[in-house]
Amino acid sequence: MIYQSFECIDAHTCGNPVRLIKSGIPLLEGSNMSEKRQHFIKEYDWIRKGLMFEPRGHDMMSGSMIYPPHDSDNDFAILFIETSGCLPMCGHGTIGTITIAIEEGLISPKVPGKIRMEAPAGLVEIDYQQTGNKVDWVKLTNVKSYLAFKDLTINCPGLGELKFDVAYGGNYYAIVDPHKNYHGLQNYSASEIVRYSQYLRQKINEKYPDHFIHPENDTIRNVSHLLWTGNVIDSKSHGRNAVFYGDKAIDRSPCGTGTSARMAQLYMRGKLKAGEDFIHESFIGSKFTGKIEKETSIGNHPAIIPSIKGWAKVFGRNTITIDEKDPYAFGFQVI
């Protein structure tokens, strides 16, 4: 019989939720976070569902768990959970988790202002600025990101044939830029984007089986997110997106791994150079500042090492109980 309590701290990163599970996290087997992610998926996905889905969470809920590092040179390891699954990497989740962990004294960085974080997708190096007991901003240097495929096509009811690229920034993204049958994000409601995305994600993975597999980690595979682009709200910004994830969520932040994938796509298409700032807006207008820090390669693909800078705010603390006697212990979705 399962009866377990989880002490949680809630925050949001530029509008998108982050729930750090402070206590009650499971012991995981593996020599790195990629292996431990697989163990969690196999044995403990009920925790993710119980804490992320209704009635304890909601469609946009995203969370994290902190573990000791596997390499003594690093500060900590992290597991990301959300309604869409247990992710290899999450940018907004990193910014939120670092903010919570520093402000709540959950971690003590070896070097003040810098953190080395082990994610399932690989090592992520982080800078942050703190004023008093508050974190002003967090900048993460993400995993290698690359454009996997360009100019793929898929048919979408209501839109017709769509052209899209697929890029990796910690997760695989199908990126839809304005063209003949898609006129830009500004012309569609959030509900329309969700409806199109629900259909397209499944059809993309069916039409292109075994296309989207990470060259260095075959447990990372398939398009999990869709990124729709369009006109900016603020003329000082360089791009705007709506990222679809989970079953019906639109990221309220500009999305960290999505921004990384977007920069990799723009870099390979000759529209963004190393060292240039890329100010990326979310659907609601919040912003991340991205930058290509370095040019590199991954497998046989040219790649970039991107950075993402953003902020988060802590707003709540709670203890959540999952009781197997509760008929909704492991969460549900209505739509």
PDB file of N, CA and C in Angstrom, residues 76-133:
ATOM      1  N   PHE A  76      25.568  18.997  -8.049  1.00  0.00           N
ATOM      2  CA  PHE A  76      24.425  18.118  -7.799  1.00  0.00           C
ATOM      3  C   PHE A  76      23.944  17.523  -9.111  1.00  0.00           C
ATOM      4  N   ALA A  77      23.043  16.555  -9.006  1.00  0.00           N
ATOM      5  CA  ALA A  77      22.399  15.949 -10.166  1.00  0.00           C
ATOM      6  C   ALA A  77      20.901  16.241 -10.088  1.00  0.00           C
ATOM      7  N   ILE A  78      20.220  16.130 -11.214  1.00  0.00           N
ATOM      8  CA  ILE A  78      18.816  16.525 -11.258  1.00  0.00           C
ATOM      9  C   ILE A  78      18.012  15.560 -12.108  1.00  0.00           C
ATOM     10  N   LEU A  79      16.760  15.375 -11.706  1.00  0.00           N
ATOM     11  CA  LEU A  79      15.786  14.615 -12.483  1.00  0.00           C
ATOM     12  C   LEU A  79      14.621  15.550 -12.777  1.00  0.00           C
ATOM     13  N   PHE A  80      14.193  15.586 -14.039  1.00  0.00           N
ATOM     14  CA  PHE A  80      13.083  16.451 -14.439  1.00  0.00           C
ATOM     15  C   PHE A  80      11.828  15.618 -14.665  1.00  0.00           C
ATOM     16  N   ILE A  81      10.715  16.061 -14.083  1.00  0.00           N
ATOM     17  CA  ILE A  81       9.436  15.413 -14.334  1.00  0.00           C
ATOM     18  C   ILE A  81       8.415  16.475 -14.745  1.00  0.00           C
ATOM     19  N   GLU A  82       7.510  16.084 -15.612  1.00  0.00           N
ATOM     20  CA  GLU A  82       6.406  16.977 -15.972  1.00  0.00           C
ATOM     21  C   GLU A  82       5.285  16.144 -16.572  1.00  0.00           C
ATOM     22  N   THR A  83       4.225  16.811 -17.006  1.00  0.00           N
ATOM     23  CA  THR A  83       3.084  16.078 -17.534  1.00  0.00           C
ATOM     24  C   THR A  83       3.440  15.278 -18.780  1.00  0.00           C
ATOM     25  N   SER A  84       4.491  15.699 -19.513  1.00  0.00           N
ATOM     26  CA  SER A  84       4.868  14.980 -20.734  1.00  0.00           C
ATOM     27  C   SER A  84       5.801  13.807 -20.472  1.00  0.00           C
ATOM     28  N   GLY A  85       6.308  13.660 -19.254  1.00  0.00           N
ATOM     29  CA  GLY A  85       7.180  12.543 -18.956  1.00  0.00           C
ATOM     30  C   GLY A  85       8.352  12.943 -18.094  1.00  0.00           C
ATOM     31  N   CYS A  86       9.369  12.098 -18.103  1.00  0.00           N
ATOM     32  CA  CYS A  86      10.608  12.331 -17.364  1.00  0.00           C
ATOM     33  C   CYS A  86      11.654  12.754 -18.390  1.00  0.00           C
ATOM     34  N   LEU A  87      11.957  14.048 -18.435  1.00  0.00           N
ATOM     35  CA  LEU A  87      12.715  14.627 -19.539  1.00  0.00           C
ATOM     36  C   LEU A  87      14.228  14.467 -19.385  1.00  0.00           C
ATOM     37  N   PRO A  88      14.955  14.360 -20.525  1.00  0.00           N
ATOM     38  CA  PRO A  88      16.421  14.372 -20.462  1.00  0.00           C
ATOM     39  C   PRO A  88      16.967  15.710 -19.961  1.00  0.00           C
ATOM     40  N   MET A  89      16.274  16.810 -20.336  1.00  0.00           N
ATOM     41  CA  MET A  89      16.742  18.139 -19.966  1.00  0.00           C
ATOM     42  C   MET A  89      15.556  19.086 -19.976  1.00  0.00           C
ATOM     43  N   CYS A  90      15.590  20.102 -19.131  1.00  0.00           N
ATOM     44  CA  CYS A  90      14.541  21.116 -19.083  1.00  0.00           C
ATOM     45  C   CYS A  90      15.178  22.451 -18.706  1.00  0.00           C
ATOM     46  N   GLY A  91      15.107  23.425 -19.604  1.00  0.00           N
ATOM     47  CA  GLY A  91      15.753  24.715 -19.364  1.00  0.00           C
ATOM     48  C   GLY A  91      15.025  25.556 -18.346  1.00  0.00           C
ATOM     49  N   HIS A  92      13.711  25.727 -18.524  1.00  0.00           N
ATOM     50  CA  HIS A  92      12.978  26.537 -17.547  1.00  0.00           C
ATOM     51  C   HIS A  92      12.996  25.850 -16.191  1.00  0.00           C
ATOM     52  N   GLY A  93      12.982  24.497 -16.196  1.00  0.00           N
ATOM     53  CA  GLY A  93      13.059  23.747 -14.946  1.00  0.00           C
ATOM     54  C   GLY A  93      14.386  23.951 -14.237  1.00  0.00           C
ATOM     55  N   THR A  94      15.477  24.067 -15.001  1.00  0.00           N
ATOM     56  CA  THR A  94      16.792  24.335 -14.418  1.00  0.00           C
ATOM     57  C   THR A  94      16.824  25.709 -13.769  1.00  0.00           C
ATOM     58  N   ILE A  95      16.342  26.718 -14.480  1.00  0.00           N
ATOM     59  CA  ILE A  95      16.350  28.087 -13.944  1.00  0.00           C
ATOM     60  C   ILE A  95      15.529  28.148 -12.659  1.00  0.00           C
ATOM     61  N   GLY A  96      14.354  27.522 -12.664  1.00  0.00           N
ATOM     62  CA  GLY A  96      13.522  27.507 -11.468  1.00  0.00           C
ATOM     63  C   GLY A  96      14.141  26.729 -10.327  1.00  0.00           C
ATOM     64  N   THR A  97      14.704  25.569 -10.638  1.00  0.00           N
ATOM     65  CA  THR A  97      15.303  24.725  -9.601  1.00  0.00           C
ATOM     66  C   THR A  97      16.498  25.405  -8.953  1.00  0.00           C
ATOM     67  N   ILE A  98      17.369  26.012  -9.767  1.00  0.00           N
ATOM     68  CA  ILE A  98      18.532  26.715  -9.213  1.00  0.00           C
ATOM     69  C   ILE A  98      18.073  27.846  -8.306  1.00  0.00           C
ATOM     70  N   THR A  99      17.084  28.609  -8.745  1.00  0.00           N
ATOM     71  CA  THR A  99      16.575  29.718  -7.932  1.00  0.00           C
ATOM     72  C   THR A  99      16.051  29.216  -6.598  1.00  0.00           C
ATOM     73  N   ILE A 100      15.236  28.175  -6.626  1.00  0.00           N
ATOM     74  CA  ILE A 100      14.691  27.602  -5.390  1.00  0.00           C
ATOM     75  C   ILE A 100      15.816  27.085  -4.502  1.00  0.00           C
ATOM     76  N   ALA A 101      16.708  26.295  -5.094  1.00  0.00           N
ATOM     77  CA  ALA A 101      17.741  25.614  -4.308  1.00  0.00           C
ATOM     78  C   ALA A 101      18.693  26.596  -3.636  1.00  0.00           C
ATOM     79  N   ILE A 102      19.032  27.685  -4.319  1.00  0.00           N
ATOM     80  CA  ILE A 102      19.922  28.689  -3.729  1.00  0.00           C
ATOM     81  C   ILE A 102      19.189  29.465  -2.637  1.00  0.00           C
ATOM     82  N   GLU A 103      17.989  29.946  -2.945  1.00  0.00           N
ATOM     83  CA  GLU A 103      17.258  30.766  -1.979  1.00  0.00           C
ATOM     84  C   GLU A 103      16.844  29.983  -0.746  1.00  0.00           C
ATOM     85  N   GLU A 104      16.606  28.679  -0.898  1.00  0.00           N
ATOM     86  CA  GLU A 104      16.189  27.840   0.226  1.00  0.00           C
ATOM     87  C   GLU A 104      17.356  27.133   0.905  1.00  0.00           C
ATOM     88  N   GLY A 105      18.574  27.343   0.422  1.00  0.00           N
ATOM     89  CA  GLY A 105      19.752  26.728   1.030  1.00  0.00           C
ATOM     90  C   GLY A 105      19.834  25.228   0.837  1.00  0.00           C
ATOM     91  N   LEU A 106      19.272  24.718  -0.261  1.00  0.00           N
ATOM     92  CA  LEU A 106      19.273  23.277  -0.502  1.00  0.00           C
ATOM     93  C   LEU A 106      20.577  22.788  -1.111  1.00  0.00           C
ATOM     94  N   ILE A 107      21.333  23.681  -1.721  1.00  0.00           N
ATOM     95  CA  ILE A 107      22.639  23.333  -2.266  1.00  0.00           C
ATOM     96  C   ILE A 107      23.652  24.392  -1.844  1.00  0.00           C
ATOM     97  N   SER A 108      24.918  23.985  -1.778  1.00  0.00           N
ATOM     98  CA  SER A 108      26.015  24.902  -1.463  1.00  0.00           C
ATOM     99  C   SER A 108      27.052  24.780  -2.570  1.00  0.00           C
ATOM    100  N   PRO A 109      26.973  25.636  -3.581  1.00  0.00           N
ATOM    101  CA  PRO A 109      27.905  25.538  -4.711  1.00  0.00           C
ATOM    102  C   PRO A 109      29.362  25.601  -4.262  1.00  0.00           C
ATOM    103  N   LYS A 110      30.188  24.797  -4.899  1.00  0.00           N
ATOM    104  CA  LYS A 110      31.614  24.806  -4.594  1.00  0.00           C
ATOM    105  C   LYS A 110      32.240  26.160  -4.908  1.00  0.00           C
ATOM    106  N   VAL A 111      31.743  26.777  -5.984  1.00  0.00           N
ATOM    107  CA  VAL A 111      32.203  28.110  -6.380  1.00  0.00           C
ATOM    108  C   VAL A 111      30.986  29.031  -6.399  1.00  0.00           C
ATOM    109  N   PRO A 112      30.923  30.018  -5.501  1.00  0.00           N
ATOM    110  CA  PRO A 112      29.756  30.910  -5.480  1.00  0.00           C
ATOM    111  C   PRO A 112      29.506  31.553  -6.849  1.00  0.00           C
ATOM    112  N   GLY A 113      28.255  31.540  -7.271  1.00  0.00           N
ATOM    113  CA  GLY A 113      27.901  32.115  -8.563  1.00  0.00           C
ATOM    114  C   GLY A 113      28.004  31.153  -9.728  1.00  0.00           C
ATOM    115  N   LYS A 114      28.522  29.930  -9.459  1.00  0.00           N
ATOM    116  CA  LYS A 114      28.667  28.940 -10.522  1.00  0.00           C
ATOM    117  C   LYS A 114      28.214  27.566 -10.021  1.00  0.00           C
ATOM    118  N   ILE A 115      27.608  26.785 -10.904  1.00  0.00           N
ATOM    119  CA  ILE A 115      27.122  25.454 -10.554  1.00  0.00           C
ATOM    120  C   ILE A 115      27.394  24.500 -11.714  1.00  0.00           C
ATOM    121  N   ARG A 116      27.798  23.300 -11.373  1.00  0.00           N
ATOM    122  CA  ARG A 116      27.927  22.211 -12.349  1.00  0.00           C
ATOM    123  C   ARG A 116      26.845  21.193 -12.034  1.00  0.00           C
ATOM    124  N   MET A 117      25.900  21.036 -12.951  1.00  0.00           N
ATOM    125  CA  MET A 117      24.706  20.223 -12.724  1.00  0.00           C
ATOM    126  C   MET A 117      24.679  19.031 -13.681  1.00  0.00           C
ATOM    127  N   GLU A 118      24.497  17.838 -13.128  1.00  0.00           N
ATOM    128  CA  GLU A 118      24.401  16.628 -13.939  1.00  0.00           C
ATOM    129  C   GLU A 118      22.928  16.372 -14.287  1.00  0.00           C
ATOM    130  N   ALA A 119      22.583  16.494 -15.556  1.00  0.00           N
ATOM    131  CA  ALA A 119      21.244  16.183 -16.052  1.00  0.00           C
ATOM    132  C   ALA A 119      21.295  14.860 -16.803  1.00  0.00           C
ATOM    133  N   PRO A 120      20.149  14.206 -17.018  1.00  0.00           N
ATOM    134  CA  PRO A 120      20.162  12.985 -17.827  1.00  0.00           C
ATOM    135  C   PRO A 120      20.758  13.197 -19.217  1.00  0.00           C
ATOM    136  N   ALA A 121      20.603  14.413 -19.771  1.00  0.00           N
ATOM    137  CA  ALA A 121      21.142  14.707 -21.101  1.00  0.00           C
ATOM    138  C   ALA A 121      22.628  15.027 -21.076  1.00  0.00           C
ATOM    139  N   GLY A 122      23.208  15.234 -19.889  1.00  0.00           N
ATOM    140  CA  GLY A 122      24.630  15.547 -19.801  1.00  0.00           C
ATOM    141  C   GLY A 122      24.913  16.651 -18.797  1.00  0.00           C
ATOM    142  N   LEU A 123      26.170  17.062 -18.722  1.00  0.00           N
ATOM    143  CA  LEU A 123      26.589  18.092 -17.786  1.00  0.00           C
ATOM    144  C   LEU A 123      26.131  19.468 -18.261  1.00  0.00           C
ATOM    145  N   VAL A 124      25.562  20.242 -17.340  1.00  0.00           N
ATOM    146  CA  VAL A 124      25.120  21.597 -17.639  1.00  0.00           C
ATOM    147  C   VAL A 124      25.834  22.542 -16.677  1.00  0.00           C
ATOM    148  N   GLU A 125      26.535  23.519 -17.235  1.00  0.00           N
ATOM    149  CA  GLU A 125      27.238  24.506 -16.418  1.00  0.00           C
ATOM    150  C   GLU A 125      26.370  25.754 -16.270  1.00  0.00           C
ATOM    151  N   ILE A 126      26.344  26.309 -15.062  1.00  0.00           N
ATOM    152  CA  ILE A 126      25.387  27.359 -14.728  1.00  0.00           C
ATOM    153  C   ILE A 126      26.083  28.520 -14.035  1.00  0.00           C
ATOM    154  N   ASP A 127      25.673  29.718 -14.401  1.00  0.00           N
ATOM    155  CA  ASP A 127      26.055  30.937 -13.696  1.00  0.00           C
ATOM    156  C   ASP A 127      24.783  31.550 -13.121  1.00  0.00           C
ATOM    157  N   TYR A 128      24.913  32.217 -11.987  1.00  0.00           N
ATOM    158  CA  TYR A 128      23.753  32.915 -11.425  1.00  0.00           C
ATOM    159  C   TYR A 128      24.225  34.146 -10.666  1.00  0.00           C
ATOM    160  N   GLN A 129      23.320  35.107 -10.533  1.00  0.00           N
ATOM    161  CA  GLN A 129      23.598  36.310  -9.752  1.00  0.00           C
ATOM    162  C   GLN A 129      22.619  36.381  -8.593  1.00  0.00           C
ATOM    163  N   GLN A 130      23.156  36.666  -7.432  1.00  0.00           N
ATOM    164  CA  GLN A 130      22.355  36.701  -6.209  1.00  0.00           C
ATOM    165  C   GLN A 130      22.517  38.053  -5.533  1.00  0.00           C
ATOM    166  N   THR A 131      21.413  38.630  -5.099  1.00  0.00           N
ATOM    167  CA  THR A 131      21.419  39.860  -4.307  1.00  0.00           C
ATOM    168  C   THR A 131      20.744  39.554  -2.978  1.00  0.00           C
ATOM    169  N   GLY A 132      21.525  39.582  -1.886  1.00  0.00           N
ATOM    170  CA  GLY A 132      20.977  39.161  -0.599  1.00  0.00           C
ATOM    171  C   GLY A 132      20.622  37.690  -0.667  1.00  0.00           C
ATOM    172  N   ASN A 133      19.383  37.354  -0.286  1.00  0.00           N
ATOM    173  CA  ASN A 133      18.972  35.950  -0.345  1.00  0.00           C
ATOM    174  C   ASN A 133      18.126  35.645  -1.581  1.00  0.00           C
TER     175      ASN A 133
END
